[in-house]
Amino acid sequence: KRSFRGPAARHGSSGGGVRVKAVCDCGRNVRVVPSVLAQAPIVCGGCGKPFRIPDAAVAVG
């Protein structure tokens, strides 16, 4: 018998869409879905500045 574990059970993906690299002022980076950053800033624990998507990454296509 198989039990339903939901979309998060898939390996390698949480089903949240295409992730882009967001960087902070000290150079750390995270991969994030752009809509998550649009909801509220993600703040770096190292420098205290928010992660942002570089302009070059937005102009893809």
Short mmCIF file of C-alpha atoms in Angstrom, two decimals:
data_model
loop_
_atom_site.label_atom_id
_atom_site.label_comp_id
_atom_site.label_asym_id
_atom_site.label_seq_id
_atom_site.Cartn_x
_atom_site.Cartn_y
_atom_site.Cartn_z
CA LYS A 1 0.00 0.00 0.00
CA ARG A 2 1.30 3.44 -0.92
CA SER A 3 0.53 6.46 1.18
CA PHE A 4 0.19 9.92 -0.31
CA ARG A 5 3.05 12.18 0.82
CA GLY A 6 2.26 15.25 -1.23
CA PRO A 7 4.37 17.20 -3.74
CA ALA A 8 7.23 17.78 -1.26
CA ALA A 9 7.95 14.04 -1.35
CA ARG A 10 9.52 14.39 -4.80
CA HIS A 11 13.28 14.28 -4.64
CA GLY A 12 15.14 17.38 -5.78
CA SER A 13 12.15 19.68 -5.97
CA SER A 14 9.64 21.25 -3.67
CA GLY A 15 7.43 22.24 -6.62
CA GLY A 16 7.85 25.97 -6.07
CA GLY A 17 8.79 27.09 -9.57
CA VAL A 18 12.02 28.28 -11.13
CA ARG A 19 14.62 29.46 -8.64
CA VAL A 20 17.06 32.28 -9.32
CA LYS A 21 20.19 33.34 -7.47
CA ALA A 22 19.70 36.16 -4.98
CA VAL A 23 22.77 37.85 -3.48
CA CYS A 24 23.44 40.12 -0.51
CA ASP A 25 26.06 42.84 0.00
CA CYS A 26 28.66 40.47 1.48
CA GLY A 27 28.47 38.10 -1.50
CA ARG A 28 26.49 35.23 -0.02
CA ASN A 29 23.81 33.80 -2.28
CA VAL A 30 20.67 31.71 -2.06
CA ARG A 31 18.43 30.15 -4.71
CA VAL A 32 14.89 31.41 -4.35
CA VAL A 33 11.63 31.66 -6.26
CA PRO A 34 11.21 35.36 -7.22
CA SER A 35 7.69 35.50 -5.79
CA VAL A 36 9.08 34.69 -2.33
CA LEU A 37 11.31 37.78 -2.40
CA ALA A 38 8.35 39.83 -3.62
CA GLN A 39 6.39 38.90 -0.47
CA ALA A 40 9.04 40.01 2.03
CA PRO A 41 12.83 40.45 2.15
CA ILE A 42 15.16 37.62 3.13
CA VAL A 43 17.89 39.10 5.33
CA CYS A 44 21.48 37.80 5.42
CA GLY A 45 22.66 36.67 8.85
CA GLY A 46 26.21 37.74 7.98
CA CYS A 47 25.84 41.35 6.88
CA GLY A 48 22.23 42.08 7.84
CA LYS A 49 21.35 43.26 4.32
CA PRO A 50 18.49 41.82 2.25
CA PHE A 51 19.10 39.33 -0.54
CA ARG A 52 18.21 40.69 -3.98
CA ILE A 53 18.09 39.35 -7.51
CA PRO A 54 20.83 40.95 -9.66
CA ASP A 55 19.53 42.94 -12.64
CA ALA A 56 21.38 40.67 -15.10
CA ALA A 57 19.49 37.60 -13.85
CA VAL A 58 16.08 39.24 -14.32
CA ALA A 59 16.62 40.00 -18.03
CA VAL A 60 16.77 36.33 -19.10
CA GLY A 61 14.99 35.53 -22.35
#
